[in-house]
Tab-separated table of C-alpha atoms in Angstrom:
chain	number	residue	atom	x	y	z
A	26	UNK	CA	153.729	84.170	42.135
A	27	UNK	CA	150.951	82.523	44.110
A	28	UNK	CA	149.083	84.970	46.338
A	29	UNK	CA	146.699	83.570	48.955
A	30	UNK	CA	144.799	84.929	51.956
A	31	UNK	CA	147.807	83.988	54.118
A	32	UNK	CA	150.444	85.697	51.938
A	33	UNK	CA	152.192	88.488	53.843
A	34	UNK	CA	154.426	91.272	52.564
A	35	UNK	CA	156.992	93.440	54.424
A	36	UNK	CA	155.131	96.542	53.222
A	37	UNK	CA	151.470	97.629	53.229
A	38	UNK	CA	149.216	95.971	50.640
A	39	UNK	CA	145.648	97.039	49.899
A	40	UNK	CA	143.475	93.927	50.182
A	41	UNK	CA	140.459	92.615	52.036
A	42	UNK	CA	142.779	89.961	53.547
A	43	UNK	CA	145.488	92.197	55.035
A	44	UNK	CA	143.995	95.154	56.904
A	45	UNK	CA	147.124	97.151	55.944
A	46	UNK	CA	145.000	100.138	54.862
A	47	UNK	CA	142.385	101.786	57.065
A	48	UNK	CA	140.135	102.563	54.063
A	49	UNK	CA	139.872	101.569	50.429
A	50	UNK	CA	139.090	98.501	48.360
A	51	UNK	CA	140.395	96.880	45.190
A	52	UNK	CA	138.256	94.630	43.016
A	53	UNK	CA	138.147	93.556	39.384
A	54	UNK	CA	134.946	92.175	37.857
A	55	UNK	CA	135.473	89.824	34.922
A	56	UNK	CA	133.078	88.824	32.150
A	57	UNK	CA	133.907	85.813	29.983
A	58	UNK	CA	132.852	85.515	26.354
A	59	UNK	CA	133.645	82.209	24.667
A	60	UNK	CA	133.464	81.704	20.923
A	61	UNK	CA	131.948	78.219	20.823
A	62	UNK	CA	132.935	77.516	17.226
A	63	UNK	CA	136.575	78.611	17.428
A	64	UNK	CA	137.276	78.018	21.131
A	65	UNK	CA	138.794	81.497	21.506
A	66	UNK	CA	138.101	83.428	24.689
A	67	UNK	CA	137.611	87.119	25.409
A	68	UNK	CA	137.890	88.334	28.977
A	69	UNK	CA	136.523	91.811	29.700
A	70	UNK	CA	137.212	93.571	32.976
A	71	UNK	CA	135.993	96.462	35.105
A	72	UNK	CA	138.394	97.739	37.797
A	73	UNK	CA	137.010	99.180	41.032
A	74	UNK	CA	139.747	100.830	43.128
A	75	UNK	CA	138.539	103.088	45.938
A	76	UNK	CA	141.912	104.084	47.451
A	77	UNK	CA	142.647	107.426	45.721
A	78	UNK	CA	146.404	107.437	46.377
A	79	UNK	CA	146.902	104.015	44.764
A	80	UNK	CA	144.691	105.218	41.895
A	81	UNK	CA	146.991	108.259	41.486
A	82	UNK	CA	150.037	105.977	41.237
A	83	UNK	CA	148.368	104.071	38.383
A	84	UNK	CA	147.173	107.189	36.568
A	85	UNK	CA	150.669	108.736	36.756
A	86	UNK	CA	152.384	105.597	35.418
A	87	UNK	CA	154.107	104.692	38.690
A	88	UNK	CA	152.033	101.506	39.099
A	89	UNK	CA	150.267	99.006	36.830
A	90	UNK	CA	147.203	96.818	37.130
A	91	UNK	CA	147.230	93.219	36.003
A	92	UNK	CA	145.922	89.782	36.645
A	93	UNK	CA	147.585	86.434	37.287
A	94	UNK	CA	145.876	84.000	34.897
A	95	UNK	CA	146.417	80.340	35.861
A	96	UNK	CA	145.145	77.193	34.172
A	97	UNK	CA	146.455	73.930	35.598
A	98	UNK	CA	145.035	71.824	32.742
A	99	UNK	CA	147.082	73.655	30.088
A	100	UNK	CA	149.969	74.783	32.363
A	101	UNK	CA	149.233	78.384	31.438
A	102	UNK	CA	150.513	80.863	34.022
A	103	UNK	CA	150.885	84.528	33.119
A	104	UNK	CA	150.740	87.962	34.683
A	105	UNK	CA	148.562	89.770	32.150
A	106	UNK	CA	148.479	93.596	32.158
A	107	UNK	CA	145.002	95.088	32.277
A	108	UNK	CA	144.077	98.438	30.811
A	109	UNK	CA	142.859	101.059	33.252
A	110	UNK	CA	139.761	101.044	34.140
A	111	UNK	CA	138.042	98.770	31.642
A	112	UNK	CA	139.279	96.620	28.819
A	113	UNK	CA	139.484	93.280	27.105
A	114	UNK	CA	142.038	90.474	26.921
A	115	UNK	CA	141.887	87.867	24.151
A	116	UNK	CA	143.140	84.293	24.451
A	117	UNK	CA	143.764	81.907	21.569
A	118	UNK	CA	141.801	78.656	21.320
A	119	UNK	CA	143.056	75.932	23.653
A	120	UNK	CA	145.188	78.235	25.824
A	121	UNK	CA	142.673	78.084	28.679
A	122	UNK	CA	140.546	75.040	29.470
A	123	UNK	CA	138.262	73.978	32.323
A	124	UNK	CA	139.108	75.654	35.680
A	125	UNK	CA	140.921	78.997	35.319
A	126	UNK	CA	141.828	81.286	38.233
A	127	UNK	CA	142.166	85.059	37.941
A	128	UNK	CA	143.935	87.072	40.680
A	129	UNK	CA	144.011	90.866	40.146
A	130	UNK	CA	147.102	92.745	41.388
A	131	UNK	CA	148.623	96.226	41.361
A	132	UNK	CA	152.412	96.545	41.360
A	133	UNK	CA	154.895	99.405	41.246
A	134	UNK	CA	156.727	100.259	38.030
A	135	UNK	CA	159.139	102.632	39.804
A	136	UNK	CA	160.352	102.993	43.393
A	137	UNK	CA	158.425	105.201	45.794
A	138	UNK	CA	160.943	106.049	48.541
A	139	UNK	CA	158.526	107.721	50.980
A	140	UNK	CA	155.005	106.320	50.593
A	141	UNK	CA	152.507	107.832	53.020
A	142	UNK	CA	148.982	108.173	51.647
A	143	UNK	CA	147.561	108.731	55.133
A	144	UNK	CA	145.525	105.509	55.014
A	145	UNK	CA	148.277	103.014	55.889
A	146	UNK	CA	147.819	101.178	59.183
A	147	UNK	CA	150.013	102.752	61.880
A	148	UNK	CA	151.949	99.500	62.478
A	149	UNK	CA	153.979	100.277	59.319
A	150	UNK	CA	155.213	103.572	60.794
A	151	UNK	CA	154.739	105.633	57.607
A	152	UNK	CA	156.365	106.759	55.421
A	153	UNK	CA	157.539	103.430	53.956
A	154	UNK	CA	159.992	102.757	51.128
A	155	UNK	CA	158.575	100.752	48.227
A	156	UNK	CA	160.601	99.250	45.364
A	157	UNK	CA	159.753	98.695	41.716
A	158	UNK	CA	157.939	95.382	41.374
A	159	UNK	CA	156.380	95.483	44.841
A	160	UNK	CA	152.768	94.314	44.956
A	161	UNK	CA	150.774	97.159	46.503
A	162	UNK	CA	147.227	95.774	46.089
A	163	UNK	CA	145.533	92.508	45.265
A	164	UNK	CA	141.903	91.533	44.842
A	165	UNK	CA	139.881	88.408	45.419
A	166	UNK	CA	140.618	85.434	43.210
A	167	UNK	CA	137.941	84.637	40.612
A	168	UNK	CA	137.400	81.184	39.144
A	169	UNK	CA	135.928	80.712	35.686
A	170	UNK	CA	135.078	77.610	33.674
A	171	UNK	CA	136.311	77.543	30.088
A	172	UNK	CA	135.501	75.072	27.321
A	173	UNK	CA	132.683	72.853	26.185
A	174	UNK	CA	132.909	70.417	29.123
A	175	UNK	CA	130.481	72.490	31.174
A	176	UNK	CA	127.809	71.956	28.504
A	177	UNK	CA	127.979	68.148	28.482
A	178	UNK	CA	125.057	66.421	30.151
A	179	UNK	CA	125.579	65.097	33.633
A	180	UNK	CA	125.739	61.314	33.663
A	181	UNK	CA	124.202	59.157	36.309
A	182	UNK	CA	124.672	55.589	37.442
A	183	UNK	CA	120.884	55.302	37.796
A	184	UNK	CA	118.187	54.808	35.202
A	185	UNK	CA	114.457	55.117	35.858
A	186	UNK	CA	112.258	52.611	34.004
A	187	UNK	CA	108.522	51.963	33.857
A	188	UNK	CA	107.491	48.581	35.310
A	189	UNK	CA	104.549	47.147	33.331
A	190	UNK	CA	101.731	45.213	34.971
A	191	UNK	CA	102.745	45.836	38.573
A	192	UNK	CA	100.732	47.091	41.524
A	193	UNK	CA	101.050	50.759	42.495
A	194	UNK	CA	103.927	51.478	44.871
A	195	UNK	CA	106.063	48.515	43.784
A	196	UNK	CA	109.746	49.317	43.157
A	197	UNK	CA	112.281	46.884	41.701
A	198	UNK	CA	116.021	47.627	41.719
A	199	UNK	CA	118.196	45.842	39.132
A	200	UNK	CA	121.941	46.467	39.585
A	201	UNK	CA	123.042	43.980	36.885
A	202	UNK	CA	123.234	46.393	33.899
A	203	UNK	CA	125.577	49.271	32.944
A	204	UNK	CA	123.403	51.465	35.132
A	205	UNK	CA	121.374	50.592	38.172
A	206	UNK	CA	117.802	50.274	36.898
A	207	UNK	CA	115.041	51.479	39.190
A	208	UNK	CA	111.749	50.094	37.915
A	209	UNK	CA	108.528	51.594	39.210
A	210	UNK	CA	104.865	51.245	38.395
A	211	UNK	CA	103.278	53.886	36.211
């Protein structure tokens, strides 16, 4: 599932993008630890959910928290369950590489036939019927960079060289080499 700021659901969803709830917020902070020698990755998380009724659903096993993990370079796409309220997810070497997106979500494990926490926007005419599998909250997408590529030096098409025996202020540009040489006086 691809959730964006324009994704709409037929039921209320707690998110900064929807306005379906009058109060409350859902956010997951991620910390990435890469093992440079093995290439393995550990992703720790801290969940911040300030809507107490959604929190109750999770704590009573009626809902779960997870994260869509997507990596286009390796074609990895998984909904990974996250432990409540903090935890760690490990990924084998090579599973994630370069740009990786993380989208936190909360979904129902069981139906809730008459959901009315008192904080749903009135347009939904509470109570509402929710089914198992319904997304009831999603957080902002995070983007992380995985792998050694971010540590490689940035290349340039220019090269600065000292021009011997020239008057101050003289600049010579030579585009004939592998890089464009900019020669200046010392």
